[in-house]
Coordinates of C-alpha atoms in Angstrom, one line a residue:
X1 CA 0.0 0.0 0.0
X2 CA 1.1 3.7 -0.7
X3 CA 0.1 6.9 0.5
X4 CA -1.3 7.5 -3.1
X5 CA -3.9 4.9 -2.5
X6 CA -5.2 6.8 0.1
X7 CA -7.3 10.2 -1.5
X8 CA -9.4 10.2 1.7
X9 CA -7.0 11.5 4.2
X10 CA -8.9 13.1 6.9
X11 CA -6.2 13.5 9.8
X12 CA -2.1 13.7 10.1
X13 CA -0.4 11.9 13.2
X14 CA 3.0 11.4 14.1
X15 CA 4.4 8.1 15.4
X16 CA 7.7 8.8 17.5
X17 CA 9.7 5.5 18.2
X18 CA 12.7 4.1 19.6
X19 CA 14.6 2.0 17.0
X20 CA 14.3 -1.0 18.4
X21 CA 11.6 -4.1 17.4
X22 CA 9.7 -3.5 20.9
X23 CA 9.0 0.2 20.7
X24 CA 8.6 -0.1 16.8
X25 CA 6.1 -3.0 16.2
X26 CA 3.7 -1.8 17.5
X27 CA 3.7 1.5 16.4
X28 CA 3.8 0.2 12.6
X29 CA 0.5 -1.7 13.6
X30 CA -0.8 1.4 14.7
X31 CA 0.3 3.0 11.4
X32 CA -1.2 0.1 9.4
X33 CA -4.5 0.5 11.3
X34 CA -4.8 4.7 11.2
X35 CA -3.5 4.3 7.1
X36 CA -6.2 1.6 6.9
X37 CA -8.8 4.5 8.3
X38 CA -7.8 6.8 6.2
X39 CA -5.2 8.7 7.6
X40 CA -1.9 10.0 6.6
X41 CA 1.3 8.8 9.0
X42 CA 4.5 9.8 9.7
X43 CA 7.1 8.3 12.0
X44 CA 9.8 10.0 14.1
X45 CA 13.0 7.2 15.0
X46 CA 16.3 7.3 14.9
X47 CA 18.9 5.7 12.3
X48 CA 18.4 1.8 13.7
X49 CA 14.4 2.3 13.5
X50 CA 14.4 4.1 9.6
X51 CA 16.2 0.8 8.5
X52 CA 14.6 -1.5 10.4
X53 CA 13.2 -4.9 9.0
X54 CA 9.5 -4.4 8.3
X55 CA 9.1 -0.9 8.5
X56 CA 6.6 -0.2 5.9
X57 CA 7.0 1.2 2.3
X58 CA 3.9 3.9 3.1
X59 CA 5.1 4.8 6.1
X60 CA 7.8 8.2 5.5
X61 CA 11.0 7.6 8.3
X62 CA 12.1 11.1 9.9
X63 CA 15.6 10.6 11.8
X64 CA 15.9 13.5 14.8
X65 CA 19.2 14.0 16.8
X66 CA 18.3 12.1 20.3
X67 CA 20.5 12.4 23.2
X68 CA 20.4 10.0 26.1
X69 CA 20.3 11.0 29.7
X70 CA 22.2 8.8 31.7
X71 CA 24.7 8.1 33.9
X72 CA 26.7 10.7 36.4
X73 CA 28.7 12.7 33.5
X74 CA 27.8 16.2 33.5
X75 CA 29.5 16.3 30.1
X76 CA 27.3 13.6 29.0
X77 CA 24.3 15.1 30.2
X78 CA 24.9 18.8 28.4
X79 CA 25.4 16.7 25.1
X80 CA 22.4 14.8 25.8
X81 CA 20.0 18.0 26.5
X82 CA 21.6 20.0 23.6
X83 CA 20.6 17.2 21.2
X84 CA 17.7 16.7 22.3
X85 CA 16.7 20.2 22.4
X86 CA 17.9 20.3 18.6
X87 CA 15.8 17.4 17.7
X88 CA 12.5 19.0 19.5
X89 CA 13.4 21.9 17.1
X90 CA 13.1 19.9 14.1
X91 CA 10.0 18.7 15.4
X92 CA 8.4 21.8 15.7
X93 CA 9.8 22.7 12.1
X94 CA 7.6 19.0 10.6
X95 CA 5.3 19.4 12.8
X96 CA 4.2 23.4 11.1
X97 CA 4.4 21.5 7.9
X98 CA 2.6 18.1 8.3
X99 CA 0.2 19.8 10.9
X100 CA -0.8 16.6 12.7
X101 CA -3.6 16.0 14.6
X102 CA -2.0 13.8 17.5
X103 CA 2.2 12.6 18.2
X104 CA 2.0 9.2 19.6
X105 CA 5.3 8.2 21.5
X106 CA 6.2 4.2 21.8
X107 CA 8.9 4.9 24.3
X108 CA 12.8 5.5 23.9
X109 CA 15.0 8.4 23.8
X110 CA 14.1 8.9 20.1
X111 CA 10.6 9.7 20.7
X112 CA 11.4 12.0 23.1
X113 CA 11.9 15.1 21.2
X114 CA 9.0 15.0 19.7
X115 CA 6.9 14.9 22.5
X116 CA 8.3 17.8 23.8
X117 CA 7.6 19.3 20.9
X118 CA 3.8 18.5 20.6
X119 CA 3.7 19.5 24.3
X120 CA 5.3 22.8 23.2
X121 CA 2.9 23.4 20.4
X122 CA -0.1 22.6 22.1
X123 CA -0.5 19.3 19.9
X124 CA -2.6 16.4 21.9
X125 CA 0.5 13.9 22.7
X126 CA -0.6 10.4 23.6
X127 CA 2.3 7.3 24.6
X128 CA 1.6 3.7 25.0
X129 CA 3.3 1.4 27.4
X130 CA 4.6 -2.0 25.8
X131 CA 6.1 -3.0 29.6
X132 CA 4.4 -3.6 32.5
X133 CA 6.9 -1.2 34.5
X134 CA 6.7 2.6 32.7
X135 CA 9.8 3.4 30.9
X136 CA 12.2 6.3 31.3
X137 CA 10.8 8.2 28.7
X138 CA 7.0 7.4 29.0
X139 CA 7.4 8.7 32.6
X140 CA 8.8 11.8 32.3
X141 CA 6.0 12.8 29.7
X142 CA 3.5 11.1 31.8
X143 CA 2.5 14.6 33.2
X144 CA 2.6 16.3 29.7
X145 CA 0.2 14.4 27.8
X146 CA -3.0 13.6 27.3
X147 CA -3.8 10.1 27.4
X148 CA -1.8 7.0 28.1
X149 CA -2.1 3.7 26.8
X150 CA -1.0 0.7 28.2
X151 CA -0.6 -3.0 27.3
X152 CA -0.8 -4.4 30.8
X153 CA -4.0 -4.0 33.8
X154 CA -1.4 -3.2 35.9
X155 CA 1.7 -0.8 35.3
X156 CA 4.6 -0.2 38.0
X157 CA 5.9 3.1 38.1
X158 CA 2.7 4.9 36.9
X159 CA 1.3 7.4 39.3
X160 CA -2.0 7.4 40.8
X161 CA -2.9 11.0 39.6
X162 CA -2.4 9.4 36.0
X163 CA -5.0 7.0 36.0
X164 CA -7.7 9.7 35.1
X165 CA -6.3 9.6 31.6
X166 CA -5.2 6.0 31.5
X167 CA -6.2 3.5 29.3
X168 CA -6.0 -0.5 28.6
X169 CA -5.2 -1.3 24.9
X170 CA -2.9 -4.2 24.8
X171 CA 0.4 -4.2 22.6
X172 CA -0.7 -4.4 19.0
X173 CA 1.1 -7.4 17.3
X174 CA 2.4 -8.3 13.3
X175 CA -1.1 -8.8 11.1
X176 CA 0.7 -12.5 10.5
X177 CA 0.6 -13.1 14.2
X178 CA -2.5 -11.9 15.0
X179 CA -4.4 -14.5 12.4
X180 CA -3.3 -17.2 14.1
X181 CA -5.7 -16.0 17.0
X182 CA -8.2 -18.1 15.8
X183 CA -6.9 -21.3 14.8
X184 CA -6.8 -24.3 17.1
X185 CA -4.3 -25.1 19.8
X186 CA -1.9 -27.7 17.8
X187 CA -3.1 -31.9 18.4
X188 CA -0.9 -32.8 21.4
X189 CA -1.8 -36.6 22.0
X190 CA -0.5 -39.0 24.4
X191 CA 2.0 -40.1 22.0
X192 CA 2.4 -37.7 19.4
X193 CA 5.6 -34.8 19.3
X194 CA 5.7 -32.5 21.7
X195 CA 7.0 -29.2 19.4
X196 CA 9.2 -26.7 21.7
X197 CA 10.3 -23.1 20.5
X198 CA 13.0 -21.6 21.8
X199 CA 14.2 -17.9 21.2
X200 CA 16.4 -15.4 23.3
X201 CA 15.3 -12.2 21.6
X202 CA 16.9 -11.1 17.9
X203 CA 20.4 -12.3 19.4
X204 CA 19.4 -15.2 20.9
X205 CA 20.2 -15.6 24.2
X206 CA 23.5 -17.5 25.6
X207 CA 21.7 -19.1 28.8
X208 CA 19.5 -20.8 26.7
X209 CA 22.0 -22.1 24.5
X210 CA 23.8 -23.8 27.9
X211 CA 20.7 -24.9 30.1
X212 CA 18.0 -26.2 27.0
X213 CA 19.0 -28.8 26.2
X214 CA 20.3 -30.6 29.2
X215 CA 16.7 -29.5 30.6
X216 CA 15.2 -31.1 27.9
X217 CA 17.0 -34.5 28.4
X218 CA 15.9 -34.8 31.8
X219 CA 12.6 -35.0 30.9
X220 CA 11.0 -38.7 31.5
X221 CA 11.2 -40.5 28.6
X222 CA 7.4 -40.3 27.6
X223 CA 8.1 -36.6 26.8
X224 CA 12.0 -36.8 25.9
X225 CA 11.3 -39.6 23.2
X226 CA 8.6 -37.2 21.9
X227 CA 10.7 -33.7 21.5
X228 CA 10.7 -31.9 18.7
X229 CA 12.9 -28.6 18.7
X230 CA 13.5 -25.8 16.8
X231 CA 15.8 -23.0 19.0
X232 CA 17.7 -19.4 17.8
X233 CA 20.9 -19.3 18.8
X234 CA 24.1 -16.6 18.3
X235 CA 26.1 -17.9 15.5
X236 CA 28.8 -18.5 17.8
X237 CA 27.0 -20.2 20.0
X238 CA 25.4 -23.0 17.2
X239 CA 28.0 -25.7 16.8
X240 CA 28.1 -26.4 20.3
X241 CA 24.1 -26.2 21.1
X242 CA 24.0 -28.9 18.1
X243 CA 26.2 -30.9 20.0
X244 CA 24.3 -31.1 22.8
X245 CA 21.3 -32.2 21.0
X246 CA 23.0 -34.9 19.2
X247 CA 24.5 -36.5 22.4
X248 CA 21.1 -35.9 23.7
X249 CA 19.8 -38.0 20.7
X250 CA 17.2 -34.9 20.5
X251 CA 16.3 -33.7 17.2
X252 CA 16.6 -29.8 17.1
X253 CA 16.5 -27.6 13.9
X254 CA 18.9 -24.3 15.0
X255 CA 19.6 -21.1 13.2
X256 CA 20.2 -17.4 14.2
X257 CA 17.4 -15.8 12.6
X258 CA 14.2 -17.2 11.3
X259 CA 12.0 -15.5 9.0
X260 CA 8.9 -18.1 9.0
X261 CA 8.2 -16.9 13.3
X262 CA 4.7 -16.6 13.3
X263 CA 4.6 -20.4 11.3
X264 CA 6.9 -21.7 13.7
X265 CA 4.9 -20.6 16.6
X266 CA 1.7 -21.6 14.7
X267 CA 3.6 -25.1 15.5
X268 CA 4.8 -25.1 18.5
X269 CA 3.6 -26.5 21.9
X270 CA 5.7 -24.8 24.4
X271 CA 7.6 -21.0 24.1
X272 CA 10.8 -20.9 26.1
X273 CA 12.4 -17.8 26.5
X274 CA 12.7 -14.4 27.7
X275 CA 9.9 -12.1 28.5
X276 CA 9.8 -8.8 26.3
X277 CA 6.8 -7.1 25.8
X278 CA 6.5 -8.4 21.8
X279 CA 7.1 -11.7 23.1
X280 CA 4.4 -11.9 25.2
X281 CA 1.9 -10.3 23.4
X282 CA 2.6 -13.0 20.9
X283 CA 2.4 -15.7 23.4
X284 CA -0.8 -14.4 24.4
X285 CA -2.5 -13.4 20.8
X286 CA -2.0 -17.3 19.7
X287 CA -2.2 -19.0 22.8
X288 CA 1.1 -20.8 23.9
X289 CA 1.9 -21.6 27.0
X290 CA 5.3 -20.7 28.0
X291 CA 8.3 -20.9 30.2
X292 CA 9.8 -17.7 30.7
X293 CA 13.1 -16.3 31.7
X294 CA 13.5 -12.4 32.4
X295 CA 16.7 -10.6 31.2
X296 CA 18.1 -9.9 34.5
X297 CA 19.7 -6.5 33.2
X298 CA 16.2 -5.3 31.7
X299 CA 15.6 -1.9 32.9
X300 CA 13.9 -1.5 36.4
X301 CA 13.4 -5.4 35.8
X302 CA 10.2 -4.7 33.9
X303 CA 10.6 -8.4 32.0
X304 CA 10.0 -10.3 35.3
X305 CA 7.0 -7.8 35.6
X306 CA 5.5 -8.2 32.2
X307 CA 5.4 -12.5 32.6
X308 CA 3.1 -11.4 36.2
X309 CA -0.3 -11.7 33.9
X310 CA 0.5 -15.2 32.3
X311 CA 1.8 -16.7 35.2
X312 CA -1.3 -15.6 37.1
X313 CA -3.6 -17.2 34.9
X314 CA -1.7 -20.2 34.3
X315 CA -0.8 -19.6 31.1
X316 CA 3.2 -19.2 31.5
X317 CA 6.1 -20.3 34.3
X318 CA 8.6 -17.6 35.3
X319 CA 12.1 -18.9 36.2
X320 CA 14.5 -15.7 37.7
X321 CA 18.1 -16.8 35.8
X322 CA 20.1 -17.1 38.4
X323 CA 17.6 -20.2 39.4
X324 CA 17.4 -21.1 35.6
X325 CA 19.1 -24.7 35.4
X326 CA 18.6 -28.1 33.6
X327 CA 16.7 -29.1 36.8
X328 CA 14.3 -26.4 37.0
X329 CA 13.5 -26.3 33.6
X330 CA 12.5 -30.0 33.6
X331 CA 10.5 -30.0 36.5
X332 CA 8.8 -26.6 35.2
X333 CA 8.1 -28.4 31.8
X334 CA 6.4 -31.6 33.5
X335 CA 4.3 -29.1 35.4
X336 CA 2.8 -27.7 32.1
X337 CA 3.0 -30.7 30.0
X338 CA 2.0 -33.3 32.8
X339 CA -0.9 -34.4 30.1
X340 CA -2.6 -32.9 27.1
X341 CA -5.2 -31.5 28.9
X342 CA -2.7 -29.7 31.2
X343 CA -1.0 -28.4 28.1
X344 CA -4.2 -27.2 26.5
X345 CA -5.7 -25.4 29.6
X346 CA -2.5 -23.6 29.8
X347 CA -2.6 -22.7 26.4
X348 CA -6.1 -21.1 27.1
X349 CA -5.0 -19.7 30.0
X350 CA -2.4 -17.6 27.6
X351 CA -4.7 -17.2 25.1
X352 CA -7.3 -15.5 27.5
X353 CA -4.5 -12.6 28.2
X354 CA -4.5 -12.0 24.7
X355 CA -5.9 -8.5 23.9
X356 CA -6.5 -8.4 20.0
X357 CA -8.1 -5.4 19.7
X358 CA -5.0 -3.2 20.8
X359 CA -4.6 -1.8 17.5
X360 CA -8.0 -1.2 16.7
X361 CA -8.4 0.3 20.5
X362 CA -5.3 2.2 20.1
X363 CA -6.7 4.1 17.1
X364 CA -9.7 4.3 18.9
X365 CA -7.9 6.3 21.4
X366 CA -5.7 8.2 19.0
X367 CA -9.0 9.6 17.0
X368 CA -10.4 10.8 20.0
X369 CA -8.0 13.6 19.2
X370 CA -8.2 15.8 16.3
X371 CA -12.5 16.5 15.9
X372 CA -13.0 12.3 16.0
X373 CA -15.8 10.9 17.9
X374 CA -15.1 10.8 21.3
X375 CA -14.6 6.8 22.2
X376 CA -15.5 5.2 25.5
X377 CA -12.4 3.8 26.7
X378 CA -11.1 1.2 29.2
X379 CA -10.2 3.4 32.2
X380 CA -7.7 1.7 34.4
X381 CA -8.4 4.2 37.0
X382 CA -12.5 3.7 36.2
X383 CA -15.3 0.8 35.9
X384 CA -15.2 0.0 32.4
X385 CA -13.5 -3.7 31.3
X386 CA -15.1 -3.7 27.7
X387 CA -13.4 -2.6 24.8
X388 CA -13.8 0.7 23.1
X389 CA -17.3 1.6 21.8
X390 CA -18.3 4.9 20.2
X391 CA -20.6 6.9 22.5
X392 CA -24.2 6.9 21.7
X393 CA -26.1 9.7 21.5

């Protein structure tokens, strides 16, 4: 699709991004959904976002200087505020000639300029929340803007004066991902394979390459006999992960990088892996029941918050890495895959945090600004638990 095959543009909004997959994903299903509507999009990123994989062809890349604000040197800091100040500039220069409605922030240093500049120019700002803890970013603007979306019922870090203008939407997911919703939970019989996915994040992750597969051989032999497994690994990692699952006698397809994802967790029974927000909205649009391991350095530890919803529900098993071995991971995998109907119960479990909707419900939110129908929301600091309806008069 171009922005030529749209003549019905009613509206203009910004999308500001870090350049990462967590903070962009979403925001290019929000794009997709508001281009889909009718409206013309922009997005604000830095250098890694504007050449990101999947960006779309429609949607125009504008790269801002972004400082960072970090650490204890003051040096640092002055470099960080001047180029930030330069970037909210710039913004204010688009912004006078795209004129746009709404700037919606998805988090990161990147998006911040351009906040402050939509704040500065009286332009409604909204941000969304991938994490279950509020970022950096998302809370310093928390104050500034006017609404703020979130992906989980219950956010650290987010102030109780903010719930007022608060709002649950879920994290909107790939189009690919999300059609899987509807399709049934894979045949897991008493004797049939027993398909497990693992992935440590676009990297993949080293502590899954060493505990895995010796977790996955000291599984009885009614599951071990059964396994099936397809697992990302670095590339210098590979060679010795496929040695463990040969002396394992497992059989394992590895690689760094697949492109088929959404297939390959069509397929699977069982997710292992870490915890960011993407992941987990994923997890929970299809239905998979997981095993989960947090990324100990995450910021304000906001992976071990975002698995709190699955593992509530029964849906996923949390394992902190320093307690993440062979043994634990066995004994965590029996517990979810003691029988098929375990299995499948936890798969519905997942699949009931699923929130579909969040790109639909985020544009919902988003057109509220800009002369759109006003949209009755789901309040986190309110009553309302039903998606978004238009008002009736």
């Amino acid at each position: 699709m171009s922005m030529q095959s749209t003549p019905d543009v009613s509206r203009h909004y910004v999308l500001a991004a870090g350049g990462t997959g967590g903070h962009l994903i979403p925001a290019f299903a929000l794009a997709a959904e508001l281009v889909a509507r009718g409206h013309q999009v922009a997005l604000i990123t830095d250098e890694r976002g504007a050449a990101i994989p999947g960006k779309p062809e429609y949607l125009p890349a504008h790269v801002l200087p972004a400082g960072r604000l970090q650490g204890k040197n003051p040096i640092g800091w002055i470099k960080g505020l001047r180029a930030i100040w330069a970037g909210r500039n710039l913004a204010l220069d688009f912004f006078r000639e795209f004129e746009p409605s709404a700037v919606i922030g998805f988090g990161g240093y990147p998006a911040l300029p351009a906040l402050l500049a939509a704040t500065a120019a009286g332009i409604p700002a909204v941000i969304h929340e991938q994490n279950a803890v509020l970022g950096r970013v998302n809370r310093f603007l928390a104050g500034r803007v006017q609404a703020i979306a979130t992906a989980y019922p219950e956010v650290q870090r987010l102030e109780q004066s903010h719930l007022g203008k608060t709002y649950l939407v879920g994290n909107p997911v790939r189009a690919e991902v999300l059609e899987l919703r509807e399709q049934p939970f894979p045949a897991f019989t008493g004797d049939g394979l027993l398909r497990v996915l693992v992935t440590g994040g676009s990297q993949g992750a080293r502590v899954l390459s060493e505990v895995v597969p010796d977790g996955l051989a000291m599984l009885p032999p009614a599951l071990r006999t059964r396994l099936q497994v397809t697992q990302q690994c670095r590339p210098e990692d590979i060679a010795a992960v496929r040695e463990r699952y040969a002396a394992h006698d497992i059989p394992a397809e590895l690689g760094t990088y697949f492109e088929d994802m959404a297939t390959r967790l069509a397929d699977a029974h069982i997710f292992i892996g870490r915890a960011g927000a993407s992941t987990i909205a994923e997890l929970t649009a299809v239905g998979r029941p997981a095993i989960l391991i947090p990324l100990p350095i995450a910021t304000d530890d906001h992976q071990a918050a975002n698995t709190a919803e699955m593992v509530e529900t029964g849906g996923a098993r949390a394992i902190r890495q320093e307690k993440f071995t062979a043994v634990e991971l066995a004994k965590q995998i029996q517990a979810i895959a003691k029988s098929p109907e375990a299995l499948a119960n936890a798969a519905h479990a997942a699949w009931n945090c699923g929130r579909p909707h969040a790109a639909q419900d985020l544009a919902d939110l988003v057109e509220s600004f800009g002369q759109a129908p006003l949209m009755d929301v789901i309040r986190m600091g309110g009553q309302k638990q039903t998606r978004m309806q238009e008002q009736t008069a």
